[in-house]
Coordinates of C-alpha atoms and ligand atoms in Angstrom, one line a residue:
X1 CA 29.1 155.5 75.5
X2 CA 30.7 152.3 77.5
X3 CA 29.0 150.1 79.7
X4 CA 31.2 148.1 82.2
X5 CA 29.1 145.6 82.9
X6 CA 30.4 142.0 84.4
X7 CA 29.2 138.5 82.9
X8 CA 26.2 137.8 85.3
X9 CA 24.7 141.2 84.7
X10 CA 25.3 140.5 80.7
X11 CA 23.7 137.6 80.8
X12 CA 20.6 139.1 82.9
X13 CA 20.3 142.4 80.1
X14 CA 20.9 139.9 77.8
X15 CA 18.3 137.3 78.7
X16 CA 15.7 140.4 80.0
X17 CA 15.9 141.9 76.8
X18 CA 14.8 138.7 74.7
X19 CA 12.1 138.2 77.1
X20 CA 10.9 141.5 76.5
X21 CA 10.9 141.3 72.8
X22 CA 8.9 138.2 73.3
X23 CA 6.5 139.6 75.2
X24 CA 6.8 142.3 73.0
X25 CA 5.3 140.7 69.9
X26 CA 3.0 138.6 71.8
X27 CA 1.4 141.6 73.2
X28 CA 1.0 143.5 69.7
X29 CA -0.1 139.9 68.0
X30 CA -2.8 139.6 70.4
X31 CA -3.4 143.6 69.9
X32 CA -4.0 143.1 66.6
X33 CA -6.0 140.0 66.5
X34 CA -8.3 142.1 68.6
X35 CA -8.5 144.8 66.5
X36 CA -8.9 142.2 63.4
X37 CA -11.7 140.6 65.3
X38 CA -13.4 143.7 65.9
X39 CA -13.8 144.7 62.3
X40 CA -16.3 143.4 59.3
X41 CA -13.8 140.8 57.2
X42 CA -16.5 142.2 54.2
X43 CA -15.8 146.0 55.5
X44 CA -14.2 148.5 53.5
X45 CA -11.8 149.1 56.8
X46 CA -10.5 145.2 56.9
X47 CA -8.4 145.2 54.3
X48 CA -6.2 148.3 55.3
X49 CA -6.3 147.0 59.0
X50 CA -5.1 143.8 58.0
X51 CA -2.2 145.6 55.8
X52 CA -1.3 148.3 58.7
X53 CA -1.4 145.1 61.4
X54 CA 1.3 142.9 59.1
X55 CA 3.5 146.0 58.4
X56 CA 3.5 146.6 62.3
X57 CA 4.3 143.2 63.4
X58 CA 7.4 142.7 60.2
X59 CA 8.6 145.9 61.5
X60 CA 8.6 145.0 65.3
X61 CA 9.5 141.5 64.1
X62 CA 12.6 142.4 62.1
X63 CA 13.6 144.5 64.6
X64 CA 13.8 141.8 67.1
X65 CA 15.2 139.7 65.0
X66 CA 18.3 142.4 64.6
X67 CA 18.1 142.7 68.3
X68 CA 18.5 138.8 69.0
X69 CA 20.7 138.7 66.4
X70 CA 23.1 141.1 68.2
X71 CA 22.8 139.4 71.2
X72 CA 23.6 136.1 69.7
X73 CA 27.2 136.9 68.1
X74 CA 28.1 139.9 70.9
X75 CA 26.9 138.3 74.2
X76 CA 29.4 134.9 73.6
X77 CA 32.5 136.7 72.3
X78 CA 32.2 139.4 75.1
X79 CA 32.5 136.3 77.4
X80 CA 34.4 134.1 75.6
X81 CA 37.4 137.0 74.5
X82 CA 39.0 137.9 77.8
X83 CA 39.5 134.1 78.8
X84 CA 41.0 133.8 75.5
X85 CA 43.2 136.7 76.7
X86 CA 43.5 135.6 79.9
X87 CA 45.1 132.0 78.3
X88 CA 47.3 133.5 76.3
X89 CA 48.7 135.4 79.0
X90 CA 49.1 132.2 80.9
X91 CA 50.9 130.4 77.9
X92 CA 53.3 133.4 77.5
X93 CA 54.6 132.9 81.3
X94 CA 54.6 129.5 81.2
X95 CA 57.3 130.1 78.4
X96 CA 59.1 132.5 80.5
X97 CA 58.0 135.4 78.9
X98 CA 57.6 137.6 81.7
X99 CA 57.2 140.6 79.8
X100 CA 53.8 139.1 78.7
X101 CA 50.9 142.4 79.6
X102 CA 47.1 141.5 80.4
X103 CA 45.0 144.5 79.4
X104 CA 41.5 143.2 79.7
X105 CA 38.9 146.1 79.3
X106 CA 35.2 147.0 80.2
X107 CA 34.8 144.7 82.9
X108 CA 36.2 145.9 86.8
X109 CA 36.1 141.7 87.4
X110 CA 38.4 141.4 84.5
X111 CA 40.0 144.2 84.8
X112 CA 41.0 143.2 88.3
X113 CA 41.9 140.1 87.1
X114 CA 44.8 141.8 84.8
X115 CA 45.7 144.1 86.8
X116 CA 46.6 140.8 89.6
X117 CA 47.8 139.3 86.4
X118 CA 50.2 141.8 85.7
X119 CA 51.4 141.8 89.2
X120 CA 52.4 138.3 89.3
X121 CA 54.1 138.1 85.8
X122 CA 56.3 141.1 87.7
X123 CA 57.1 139.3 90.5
X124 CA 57.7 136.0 88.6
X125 CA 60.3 138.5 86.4
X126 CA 61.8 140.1 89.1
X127 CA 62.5 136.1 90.9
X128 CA 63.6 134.6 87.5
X129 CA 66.1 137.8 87.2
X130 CA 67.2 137.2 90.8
X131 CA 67.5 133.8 90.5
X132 CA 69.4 134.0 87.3
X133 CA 71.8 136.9 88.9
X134 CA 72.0 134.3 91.9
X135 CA 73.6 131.2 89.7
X136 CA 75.6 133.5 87.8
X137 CA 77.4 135.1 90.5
X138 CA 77.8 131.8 92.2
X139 CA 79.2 129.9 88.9
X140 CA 81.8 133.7 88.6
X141 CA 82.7 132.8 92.1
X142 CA 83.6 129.2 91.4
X143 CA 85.5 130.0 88.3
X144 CA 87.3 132.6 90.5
X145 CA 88.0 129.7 92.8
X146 CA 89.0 127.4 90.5
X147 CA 91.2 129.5 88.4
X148 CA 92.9 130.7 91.7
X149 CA 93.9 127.0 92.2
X150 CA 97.8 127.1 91.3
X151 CA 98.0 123.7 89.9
X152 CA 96.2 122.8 86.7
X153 CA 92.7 121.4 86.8
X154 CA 90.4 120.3 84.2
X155 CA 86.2 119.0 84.8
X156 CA 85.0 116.9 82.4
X157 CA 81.4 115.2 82.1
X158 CA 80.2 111.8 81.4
X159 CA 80.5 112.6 77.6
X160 CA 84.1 114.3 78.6
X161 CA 82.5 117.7 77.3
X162 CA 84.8 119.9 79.3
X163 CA 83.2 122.0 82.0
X164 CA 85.6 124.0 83.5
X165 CA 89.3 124.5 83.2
X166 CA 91.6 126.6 84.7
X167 CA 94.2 129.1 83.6
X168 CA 97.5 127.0 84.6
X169 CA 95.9 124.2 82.6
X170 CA 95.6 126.6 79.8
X171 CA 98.6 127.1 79.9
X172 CA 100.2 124.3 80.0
X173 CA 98.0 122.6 77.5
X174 CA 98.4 125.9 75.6
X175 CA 94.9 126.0 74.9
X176 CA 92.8 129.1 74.9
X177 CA 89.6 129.1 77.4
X178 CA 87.0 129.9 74.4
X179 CA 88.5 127.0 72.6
X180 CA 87.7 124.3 74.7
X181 CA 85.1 125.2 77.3
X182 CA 81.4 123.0 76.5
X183 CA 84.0 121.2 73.9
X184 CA 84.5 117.2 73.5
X185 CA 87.9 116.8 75.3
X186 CA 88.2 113.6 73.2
X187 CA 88.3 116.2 69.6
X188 CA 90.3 118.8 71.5
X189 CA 92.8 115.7 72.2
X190 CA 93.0 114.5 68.6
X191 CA 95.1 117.8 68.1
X192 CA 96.9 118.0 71.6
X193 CA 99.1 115.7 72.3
X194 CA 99.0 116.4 75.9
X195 CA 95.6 116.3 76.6
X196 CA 95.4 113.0 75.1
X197 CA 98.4 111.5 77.3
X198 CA 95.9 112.7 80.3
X199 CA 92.9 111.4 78.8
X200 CA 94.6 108.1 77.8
X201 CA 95.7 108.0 81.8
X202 CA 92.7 108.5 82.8
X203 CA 91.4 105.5 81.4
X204 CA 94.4 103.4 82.2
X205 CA 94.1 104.6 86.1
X206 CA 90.5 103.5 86.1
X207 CA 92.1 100.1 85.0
X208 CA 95.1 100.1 87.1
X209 CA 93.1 101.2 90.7
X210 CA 91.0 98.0 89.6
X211 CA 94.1 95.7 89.0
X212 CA 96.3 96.8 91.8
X213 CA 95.0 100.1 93.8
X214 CA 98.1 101.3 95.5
X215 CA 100.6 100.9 92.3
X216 CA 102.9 104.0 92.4
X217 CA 102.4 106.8 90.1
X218 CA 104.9 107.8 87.6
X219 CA 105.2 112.0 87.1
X220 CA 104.5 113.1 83.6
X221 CA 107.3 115.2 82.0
X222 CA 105.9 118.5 80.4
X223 CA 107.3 121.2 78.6
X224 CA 105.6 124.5 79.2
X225 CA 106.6 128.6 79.3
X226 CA 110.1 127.2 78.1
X227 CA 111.0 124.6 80.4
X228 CA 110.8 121.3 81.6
X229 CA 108.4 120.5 84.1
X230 CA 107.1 117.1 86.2
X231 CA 103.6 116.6 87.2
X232 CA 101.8 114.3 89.3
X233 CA 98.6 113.3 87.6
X234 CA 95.5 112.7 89.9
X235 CA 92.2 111.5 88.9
X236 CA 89.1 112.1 90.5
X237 CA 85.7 110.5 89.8
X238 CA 82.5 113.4 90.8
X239 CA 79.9 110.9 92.1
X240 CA 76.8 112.4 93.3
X241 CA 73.4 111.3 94.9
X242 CA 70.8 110.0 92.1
X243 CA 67.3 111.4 91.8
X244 CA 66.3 108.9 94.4
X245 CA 68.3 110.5 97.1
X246 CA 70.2 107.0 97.7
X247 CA 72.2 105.6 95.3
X248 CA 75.5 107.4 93.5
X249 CA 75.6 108.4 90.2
X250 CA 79.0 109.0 88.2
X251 CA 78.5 112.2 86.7
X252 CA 81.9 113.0 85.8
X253 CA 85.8 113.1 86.2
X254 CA 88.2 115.8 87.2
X255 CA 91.8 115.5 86.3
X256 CA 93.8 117.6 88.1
X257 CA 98.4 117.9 88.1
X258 CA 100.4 118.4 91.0
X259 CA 103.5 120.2 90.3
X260 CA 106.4 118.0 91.5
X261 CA 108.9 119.5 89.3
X262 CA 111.0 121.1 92.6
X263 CA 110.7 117.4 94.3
X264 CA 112.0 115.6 91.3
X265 CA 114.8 118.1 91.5
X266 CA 115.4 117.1 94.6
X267 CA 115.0 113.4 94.3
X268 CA 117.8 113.6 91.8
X269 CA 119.8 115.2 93.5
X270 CA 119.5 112.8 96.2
X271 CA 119.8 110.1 93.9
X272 CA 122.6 111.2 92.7
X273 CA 124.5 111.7 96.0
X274 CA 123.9 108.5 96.8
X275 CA 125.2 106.9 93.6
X276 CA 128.4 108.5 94.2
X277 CA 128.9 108.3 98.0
X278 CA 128.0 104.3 97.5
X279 CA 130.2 104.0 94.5
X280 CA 133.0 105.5 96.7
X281 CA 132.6 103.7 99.6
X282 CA 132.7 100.7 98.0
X283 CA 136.3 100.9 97.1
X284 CA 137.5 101.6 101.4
X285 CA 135.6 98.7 101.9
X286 CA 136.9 96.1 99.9
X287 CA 140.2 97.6 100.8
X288 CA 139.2 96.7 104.4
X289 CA 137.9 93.5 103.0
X290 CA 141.2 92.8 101.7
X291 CA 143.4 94.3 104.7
X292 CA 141.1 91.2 106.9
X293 CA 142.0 88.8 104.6
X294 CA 145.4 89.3 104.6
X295 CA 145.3 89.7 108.7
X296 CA 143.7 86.5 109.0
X297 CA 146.2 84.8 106.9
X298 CA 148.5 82.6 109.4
X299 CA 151.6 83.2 107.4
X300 CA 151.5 86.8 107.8
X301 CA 151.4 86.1 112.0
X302 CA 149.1 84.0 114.3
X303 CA 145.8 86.2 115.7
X304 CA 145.2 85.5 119.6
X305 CA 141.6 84.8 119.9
X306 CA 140.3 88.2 120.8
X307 CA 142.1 89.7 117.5
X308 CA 140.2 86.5 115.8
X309 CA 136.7 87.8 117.4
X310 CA 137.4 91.2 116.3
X311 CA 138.6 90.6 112.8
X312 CA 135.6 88.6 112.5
X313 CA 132.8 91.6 113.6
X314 CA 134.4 93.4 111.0
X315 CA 134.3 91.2 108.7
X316 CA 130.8 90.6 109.3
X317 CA 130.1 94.2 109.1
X318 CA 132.2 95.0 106.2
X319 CA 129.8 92.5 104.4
X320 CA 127.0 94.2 105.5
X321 CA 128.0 97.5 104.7
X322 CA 129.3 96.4 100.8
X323 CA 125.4 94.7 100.8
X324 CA 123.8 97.9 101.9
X325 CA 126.3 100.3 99.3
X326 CA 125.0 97.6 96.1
X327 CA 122.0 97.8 97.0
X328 CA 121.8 101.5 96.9
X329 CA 123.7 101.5 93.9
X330 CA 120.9 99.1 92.6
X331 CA 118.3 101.5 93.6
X332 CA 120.0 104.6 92.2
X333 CA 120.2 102.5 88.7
X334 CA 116.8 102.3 88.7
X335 CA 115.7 106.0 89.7
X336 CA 117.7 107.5 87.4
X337 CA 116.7 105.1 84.6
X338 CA 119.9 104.0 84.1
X339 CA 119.1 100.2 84.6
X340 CA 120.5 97.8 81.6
X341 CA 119.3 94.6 81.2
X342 CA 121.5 92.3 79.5
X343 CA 119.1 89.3 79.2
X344 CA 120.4 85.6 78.1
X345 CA 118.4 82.6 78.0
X346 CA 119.1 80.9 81.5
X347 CA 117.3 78.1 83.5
X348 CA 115.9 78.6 86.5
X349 CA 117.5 76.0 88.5
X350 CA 120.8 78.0 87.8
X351 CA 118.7 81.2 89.6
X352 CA 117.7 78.9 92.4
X353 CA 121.1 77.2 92.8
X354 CA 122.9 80.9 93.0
X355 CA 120.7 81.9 95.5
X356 CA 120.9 78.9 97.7
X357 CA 124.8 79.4 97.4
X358 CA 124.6 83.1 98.7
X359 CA 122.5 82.0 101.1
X360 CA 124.0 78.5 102.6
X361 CA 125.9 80.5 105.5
X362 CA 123.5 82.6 106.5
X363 CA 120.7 79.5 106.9
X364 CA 122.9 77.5 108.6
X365 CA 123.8 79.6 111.1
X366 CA 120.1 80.0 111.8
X367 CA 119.6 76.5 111.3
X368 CA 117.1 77.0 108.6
X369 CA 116.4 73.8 105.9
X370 CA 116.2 75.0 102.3
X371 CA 114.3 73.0 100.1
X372 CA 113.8 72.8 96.5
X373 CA 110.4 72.1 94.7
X374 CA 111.4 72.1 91.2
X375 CA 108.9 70.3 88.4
X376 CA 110.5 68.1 86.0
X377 CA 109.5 70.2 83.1
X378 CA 109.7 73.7 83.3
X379 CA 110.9 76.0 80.2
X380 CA 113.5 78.5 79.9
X381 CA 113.7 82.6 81.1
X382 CA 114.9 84.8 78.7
X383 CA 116.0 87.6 81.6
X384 CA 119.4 89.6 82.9
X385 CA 120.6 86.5 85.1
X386 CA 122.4 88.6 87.3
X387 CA 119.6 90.7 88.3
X388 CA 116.9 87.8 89.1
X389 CA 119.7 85.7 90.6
X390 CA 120.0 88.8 92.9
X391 CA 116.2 89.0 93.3
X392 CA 115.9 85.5 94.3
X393 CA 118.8 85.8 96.6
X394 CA 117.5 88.9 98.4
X395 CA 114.0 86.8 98.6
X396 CA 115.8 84.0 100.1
X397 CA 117.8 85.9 102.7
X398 CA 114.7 87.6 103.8
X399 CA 112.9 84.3 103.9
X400 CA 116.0 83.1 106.0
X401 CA 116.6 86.1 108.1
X402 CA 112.1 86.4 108.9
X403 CA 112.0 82.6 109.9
X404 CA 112.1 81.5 113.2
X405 CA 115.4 79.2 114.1
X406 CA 115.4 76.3 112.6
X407 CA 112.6 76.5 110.6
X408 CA 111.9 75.4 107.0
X409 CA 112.1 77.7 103.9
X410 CA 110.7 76.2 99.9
X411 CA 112.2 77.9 96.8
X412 CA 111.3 76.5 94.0
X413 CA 109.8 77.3 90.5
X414 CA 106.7 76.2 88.1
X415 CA 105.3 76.6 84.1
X416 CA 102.7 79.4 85.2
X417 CA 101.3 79.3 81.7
X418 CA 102.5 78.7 78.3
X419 CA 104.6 81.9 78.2
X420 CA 105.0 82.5 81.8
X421 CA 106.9 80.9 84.8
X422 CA 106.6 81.8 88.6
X423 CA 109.6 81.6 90.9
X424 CA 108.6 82.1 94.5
X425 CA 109.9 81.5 97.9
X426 CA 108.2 80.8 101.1
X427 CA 108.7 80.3 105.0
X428 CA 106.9 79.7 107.7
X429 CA 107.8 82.6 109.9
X430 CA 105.9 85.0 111.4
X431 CA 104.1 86.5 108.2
X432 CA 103.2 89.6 107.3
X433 CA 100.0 91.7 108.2
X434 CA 98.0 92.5 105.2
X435 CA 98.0 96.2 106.4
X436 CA 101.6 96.2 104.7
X437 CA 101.5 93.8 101.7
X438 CA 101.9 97.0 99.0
X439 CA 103.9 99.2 101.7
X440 CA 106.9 96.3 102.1
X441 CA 107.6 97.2 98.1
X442 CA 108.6 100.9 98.8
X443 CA 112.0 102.4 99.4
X444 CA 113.2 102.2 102.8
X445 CA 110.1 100.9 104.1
X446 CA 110.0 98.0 106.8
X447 CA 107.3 96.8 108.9
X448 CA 107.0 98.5 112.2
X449 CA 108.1 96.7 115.0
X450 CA 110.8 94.4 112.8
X451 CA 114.2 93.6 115.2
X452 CA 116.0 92.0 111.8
X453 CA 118.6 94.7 110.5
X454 CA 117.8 96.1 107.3
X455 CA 117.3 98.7 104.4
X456 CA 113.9 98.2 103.9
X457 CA 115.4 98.6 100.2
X458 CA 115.4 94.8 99.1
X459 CA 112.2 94.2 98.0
X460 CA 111.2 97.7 95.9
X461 CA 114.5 97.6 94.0
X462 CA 113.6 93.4 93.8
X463 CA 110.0 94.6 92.2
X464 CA 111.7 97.1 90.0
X465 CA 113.9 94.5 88.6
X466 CA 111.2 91.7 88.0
X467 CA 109.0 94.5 86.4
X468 CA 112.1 96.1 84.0
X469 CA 111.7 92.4 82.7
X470 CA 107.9 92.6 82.2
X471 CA 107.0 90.7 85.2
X472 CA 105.4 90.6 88.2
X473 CA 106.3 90.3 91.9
X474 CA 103.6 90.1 94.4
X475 CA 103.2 88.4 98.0
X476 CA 100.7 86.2 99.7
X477 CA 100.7 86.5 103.3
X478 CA 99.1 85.5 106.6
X479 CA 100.4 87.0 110.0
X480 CA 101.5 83.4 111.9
X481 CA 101.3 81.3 109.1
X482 CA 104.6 82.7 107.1
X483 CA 104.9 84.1 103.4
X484 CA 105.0 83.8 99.8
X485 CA 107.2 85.5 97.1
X486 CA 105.9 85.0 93.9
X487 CA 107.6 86.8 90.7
X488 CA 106.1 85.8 87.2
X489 CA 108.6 86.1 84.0
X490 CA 107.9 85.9 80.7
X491 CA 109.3 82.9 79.2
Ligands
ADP501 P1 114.8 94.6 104.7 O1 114.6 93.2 104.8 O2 116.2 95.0 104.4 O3 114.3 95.4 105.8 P2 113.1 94.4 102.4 O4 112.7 95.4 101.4 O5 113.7 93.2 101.9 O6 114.0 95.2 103.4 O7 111.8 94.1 103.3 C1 110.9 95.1 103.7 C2 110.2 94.6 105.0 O8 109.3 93.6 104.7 C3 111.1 94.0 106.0 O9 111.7 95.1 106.8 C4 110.2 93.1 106.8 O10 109.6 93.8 107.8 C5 109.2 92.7 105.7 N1 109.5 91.3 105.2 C6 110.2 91.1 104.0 N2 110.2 89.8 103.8 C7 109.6 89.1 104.8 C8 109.3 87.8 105.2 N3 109.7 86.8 104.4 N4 108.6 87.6 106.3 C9 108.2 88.6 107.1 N5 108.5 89.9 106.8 C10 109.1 90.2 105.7

């Protein structure tokens, strides 16, 4: 037979029955010490009395002994047990084992206790499960998104373990998704040579954004599902809020291509178009050229001065027209790569003497003074003469042409370092707003608002020149004030 009995009521039976085993003996010690006193210690009877009063009292004794005995060991175990229970239960969830079962018996307090026990480790399950279903569906409908992005995209972390990735860039990397996915991209690159180029330009974009932010981006020529392709690369730093709520942490990069491949078509073809349409027009108009000369010539017949002013205007324009068709031949030599440098060791007051040649008309028809600041020892350029001579002349004309009438214009050169010299150029016009110091380097681009004809073509096919040569060309500008040209050779 059970008893449910809860702690206080243990501890009462408990206690109440020691007390009534003390009172117990007590009451049959003083029992027989009555009876003892009662008889003759010389009487036959004492003896036996004495015998039956020990006998009673080792028997009650011993039994109370047993009795305390019992409630010494079962008393603190019956207690201590279910909290032992109840603690292991508590351990279990706190590991996430919700499938951890209270079953504490013979007490309703502590079997209520289990039973709310119970209860919560099902609830906690049924939360953890929902909350597990809830990421995982959310993390299935991200990949979905990501893989139904059409251009390639890869995620990497701060170690560049890769986090996500999605099918086109599979594909193009020809990787398969088990393969790489939680992988170092930087192992996975050691045997792909594409994914190292992009990891490589990752690190050199970080570097070039520093250097100069706005440089223009070359498009990376990849070979995939058996042809050639062109991609724009474009890297993406994931920044996020720290633990403090304030500042941003860096807690990854995502590299992700733009197919350009139907552009760069396009571009060529345009390129190409233009090659030949300049190279072809350049022939009418030297023919023109030539037709003008010969017209002007006094022994052919006299000109009245009308003819003279017309013969003149198309003159002038021929020469613009045969400027505009080299320089878009000049550009199309660089788009398409075919650009040939045929260097020779030159100095560069020879640079700075052509260009003040090509340009002596033009600045004194504006009125300009050209000056010449030129150290007295300078070393030598080891560049295509042709192509910086043209540089320099195109900087000089601009200077020219930018510069209000009769103003003043410095070309001149310097020993930048031991293995460097700077050529530059600079007027005191009306300057340049710093809005447009990178833009002025693009094709066809000219500041808005500028009444000087142009191509807006001079000074990107100027940069792509100085750069084929492993320099630089950059500009220091102040709106007002005028501008500087600097280009930096190697020497
Ligand atoms: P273009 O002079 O034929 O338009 P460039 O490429 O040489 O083409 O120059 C691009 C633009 O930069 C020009 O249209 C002009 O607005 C601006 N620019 C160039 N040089 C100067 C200068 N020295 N001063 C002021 N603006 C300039």
């Amino acid at each position: 037979m059970k008893f449910d009995m809860n702690i206080k009521t243990k501890l009462t039976v408990s206690i109440g029955v020691l007390v009534a085993m003390i009172v117990l003996l007590v009451s049959l010690s003083v029992t027989n010490l009555q009876i003892l006193t009662a008889t003759e210690p010389d009487s036959p009877a004492a003896e036996p009395g004495m015998n039956r009063a020990l006998t009673w009292i080792m028997i009650i004794g011993g039994i109370c002994i047993c009795i305390g005995l019992w409630i010494l060991f079962k008393i603190p175990n019956s207690i201590n047990s279910p909290f032992k229970s109840l603690v292991k239960g508590i351990l279990e969830i706190a590991n996430h084992n919700y499938d951890a079962k209270l079953d504490l018996r013979g007490d309703k307090e502590l079997e209520e206790v289990s039973k709310n026990f119970n209860r919560m480790a099902k609830r906690l399950k049924d939360y953890h499960n929902s909350t597990i279903s809830d990421l995982m569906a959310s993390k299935r409908y991200l990949e979905t998104i990501i893989n139904s992005i059409n251009e390639p995209i890869v995620g990497l972390d701060n170690e560049q373990i890769i986090l996500f990735i999605n099918n086109e860039a599979l594909n193009i990397l020809n990787l398969k998704r088990e393969d790489v996915i939680r992988k170092s991209a930087q192992e996975i690159a050691m045997r792909n040579d594409l994914l190292r180029r992009l990891i490589c330009g990752m690190w050199e974009d970080k570097k070039k954004e520093q250097e100069a932010p706005k440089s223009k981006r070359e498009s990376l020529k990849i070979y995939a599902d058996n042809k050639e392709s062109y991609f724009q690369v474009k890297y993406m730093e994931i920044t996020m809020r720290g633990n403090d709520g304030v500042t941003m942490e860096k807690r990854g990069d995502v590299i992700m291509l733009k197919n350009v491949t139907e552009f760069q078509e396009l571009d060529t073809a345009k390129t190409t178009f233009i090659s030949t349409v300049s190279h072809e027009l350049k022939t009418p108009i030297s023919a023109i050229m030539m037709s003008l000369q010969l017209l002007e010539d006094k022994r052919v017949g006299g000109l009245n001065p009308e003819q003279e002013e017309l013969s003149r205007s198309i003159k002038e324009n021929s020469e613009r027209l045969l400027s505009i068709t080299g320089e878009l031949l000049n550009m199309t030599q660089v788009e398409s790569g075919k650009l040939q440098l045929k260097p020779k060791i030159t100095k560069p007051i020879e640079l700075i003497d052509y260009a003040i040649k090509a340009n002596r008309v033009q600045a004194e028809k504006f009125g300009i003074q050209v000056e010449v600041d030129y150290p007295e020892k300078i070393g030598k350029l080891f560049v295509d003469s042709e192509k910086i001579a043209w540089v320099l002349t195109n900087l000089l004309s601009n200077a020219v042409r930018y510069s209000s009438e009769a103003g003043r214009v410095v070309i001149g050169a310097r020993q930048q370092d031991d293995n460097h010299i700077a050529m530059f150029v600079q007027d005191f016009g009306k300057g340049i707003d710093p809005r447009y110091h990178e833009s002025i380097f693009e094709h066809y681009f000219r500041v808005p608002g500028t009444k000087v004809q142009g191509t807006g073509l001079g000074l990107s096919i100027s940069r792509d020149f100085v750069e084929a040569h492993g320099g630089t060309l950059t500009v220091d500008s102040e709106l007002g004030k005028g501008s500087v040209f600097t280009m930096v050779l190697p020497c």
